[in-house]
Coordinates of C-alpha atoms in Angstrom, one line a residue:
M8 CA 0.0 0.0 0.0
A9 CA 1.3 3.2 -1.0
T10 CA 0.4 6.2 0.9
S11 CA 1.4 9.7 0.1
T12 CA 3.2 11.6 2.7
L13 CA 2.7 15.1 1.5
P14 CA 2.6 17.7 4.2
A15 CA -0.8 19.2 4.7
K16 CA -1.1 23.0 4.3
P17 CA -2.4 24.9 7.2
L18 CA -5.7 26.6 6.7
S19 CA -4.3 30.1 7.1
A20 CA -1.8 29.5 4.2
R21 CA -4.5 28.5 1.7
Q22 CA -5.0 30.9 -1.3
P23 CA -8.6 32.0 -1.9
S24 CA -9.9 31.0 -5.2
P25 CA -10.1 33.7 -8.0
R26 CA -13.8 33.1 -8.2
L27 CA -14.3 34.0 -4.5
I28 CA -12.2 37.2 -4.9
A29 CA -14.2 38.3 -8.0
L30 CA -17.5 37.6 -6.2
L31 CA -16.4 39.7 -3.2
I32 CA -15.3 42.6 -5.4
A33 CA -18.6 42.4 -7.3
L34 CA -20.6 42.4 -4.1
S35 CA -18.6 45.4 -2.8
V36 CA -19.2 47.4 -6.0
V37 CA -23.0 46.6 -5.9
A38 CA -23.2 47.6 -2.3
A39 CA -21.4 50.9 -2.9
A40 CA -23.6 51.7 -5.9
A41 CA -26.7 50.9 -3.9
A42 CA -25.5 53.2 -1.0
A43 CA -24.7 56.0 -3.4
G44 CA -28.1 55.6 -5.2
A45 CA -30.0 55.6 -1.9
T46 CA -28.1 58.7 -0.7
Y47 CA -28.9 60.6 -4.0
Y48 CA -32.5 59.5 -3.9
L49 CA -33.1 60.6 -0.3
S50 CA -31.2 63.9 -0.7
S51 CA -33.1 64.9 -3.9
R52 CA -36.4 63.9 -2.3
R53 CA -35.7 66.2 0.7
S54 CA -34.7 69.1 -1.5
A55 CA -37.8 68.6 -3.6
E56 CA -40.0 68.7 -0.5
A57 CA -38.2 71.8 0.8
A58 CA -38.4 73.7 -2.5
P59 CA -42.1 74.4 -2.5
A60 CA -41.9 75.7 1.1
A61 CA -39.8 78.7 -0.1
A62 CA -42.3 81.4 -1.1
P63 CA -41.6 83.2 -4.4
L64 CA -40.5 86.7 -4.1
P65 CA -43.2 89.3 -4.7
A66 CA -42.9 91.5 -7.7
A67 CA -41.3 94.9 -7.1
P68 CA -43.9 97.5 -6.2
L69 CA -44.6 100.4 -8.5
F70 CA -45.2 103.8 -7.0
V71 CA -46.5 107.0 -8.5
A72 CA -45.6 110.1 -6.5
L73 CA -47.9 113.0 -7.0
E74 CA -46.8 116.6 -6.6
P75 CA -47.5 118.1 -3.2
M76 CA -50.8 120.1 -3.0
T77 CA -52.3 122.6 -0.6
V78 CA -56.0 122.7 0.0
N79 CA -58.3 124.8 2.2
L80 CA -60.1 122.8 4.8
Q81 CA -63.7 123.1 5.8
P82 CA -64.2 126.0 8.2
G83 CA -64.2 125.2 11.8
G84 CA -63.9 128.6 13.4
R85 CA -60.8 129.8 11.5
N86 CA -59.2 129.3 8.2
R87 CA -56.9 126.3 8.0
F88 CA -55.2 124.5 5.2
L89 CA -53.5 121.2 4.5
H90 CA -50.3 120.7 2.6
A91 CA -49.9 117.1 1.6
A92 CA -47.9 115.0 -0.8
V93 CA -49.4 111.6 -1.8
T94 CA -47.7 108.5 -3.3
L95 CA -49.9 105.8 -4.8
K96 CA -48.9 102.1 -4.9
V97 CA -50.1 100.4 -8.1
P98 CA -49.8 96.7 -9.0
D99 CA -48.6 96.9 -12.6
A100 CA -47.1 99.2 -15.3
K101 CA -50.5 99.5 -16.9
S102 CA -52.0 101.1 -13.8
Q103 CA -49.0 103.3 -13.5
A104 CA -49.4 104.5 -17.1
L105 CA -53.1 105.2 -16.5
V106 CA -52.4 107.3 -13.5
T107 CA -49.8 109.3 -15.5
Q108 CA -52.1 109.7 -18.5
Y109 CA -55.1 110.8 -16.4
L110 CA -53.1 112.8 -13.8
P111 CA -55.4 115.9 -13.9
E112 CA -58.4 113.7 -13.1
V113 CA -56.5 111.9 -10.4
R114 CA -55.4 115.2 -8.8
S115 CA -59.0 116.6 -9.1
R116 CA -60.5 113.6 -7.2
L117 CA -57.7 113.8 -4.6
L118 CA -58.3 117.6 -4.0
T119 CA -62.1 116.9 -3.7
V120 CA -61.6 114.3 -1.0
L121 CA -59.0 116.4 0.9
S122 CA -60.9 119.7 0.8
N123 CA -64.1 118.1 2.2
R124 CA -62.4 117.6 5.6
A125 CA -62.5 119.6 8.8
S126 CA -59.1 120.3 10.3
D127 CA -60.2 118.6 13.6
A128 CA -60.8 115.3 11.6
L129 CA -57.1 115.0 10.6
I130 CA -55.3 114.9 13.9
T131 CA -54.9 111.3 14.9
P132 CA -53.2 108.5 12.9
E133 CA -56.5 106.6 12.7
E134 CA -58.2 109.6 11.0
K135 CA -55.3 109.9 8.5
A136 CA -55.6 106.1 7.8
K137 CA -59.4 106.6 7.2
L138 CA -58.6 109.5 4.9
A139 CA -56.1 107.4 2.9
A140 CA -58.8 104.7 2.6
E141 CA -61.3 107.2 1.3
I142 CA -58.8 108.5 -1.3
M143 CA -58.2 104.9 -2.4
V144 CA -61.9 104.3 -2.9
A145 CA -62.3 107.6 -4.9
L146 CA -59.3 106.9 -7.1
N147 CA -60.2 103.3 -7.8
Q148 CA -63.4 104.4 -9.6
P149 CA -63.0 104.2 -13.4
L150 CA -61.6 107.5 -14.6
V151 CA -63.5 107.3 -17.9
A152 CA -66.6 105.3 -18.8
N153 CA -65.1 102.4 -20.7
L154 CA -61.8 102.3 -18.7
P155 CA -60.9 99.7 -16.0
S156 CA -60.2 100.9 -12.5
L157 CA -56.7 101.9 -11.4
K158 CA -56.4 99.0 -8.8
I159 CA -54.5 101.3 -6.4
S160 CA -53.4 99.1 -3.5
S161 CA -52.1 101.7 -1.1
V162 CA -52.2 105.5 -0.5
M163 CA -49.2 106.9 1.4
F164 CA -48.8 110.4 2.7
T165 CA -45.1 111.5 2.2
T166 CA -45.9 115.0 3.5
F167 CA -48.7 115.9 5.7
M168 CA -48.7 119.4 7.3
L169 CA -51.8 121.0 8.9
Q170 CA -51.8 124.8 9.5

């Protein structure tokens, strides 16, 4: 009987097979690609959810500054007058052009509203705010029969002097 007496290799000295190495490398590449894909998917999903939360910036406001005017106020014992400069806030260039085109009509309506006031009714901030609202209502009426309204969104007093 012949027996072979080749020395047995210890387990730690065995070389892994090339198939095993290729399989481990392929699994590592697939795992790395899956992790990168998951990271990309989750980060793009978070940014897509956060994007609608950011409100769009409002359009730049358009202002039309009217020349200062002086009006006599309703008599209340003595002669008083009001010197006021008014600025109108309009939503678009079309309304701004209409105010400029019909400026005499706008100033006439403004003078009518201002001159129908007593001096005692213009002292407090609330009374001035009420006056601004009345001016806005008067100016938002169509200037001509077939013309749309001006759509004035705010009336601001840049000068307001009562004497």
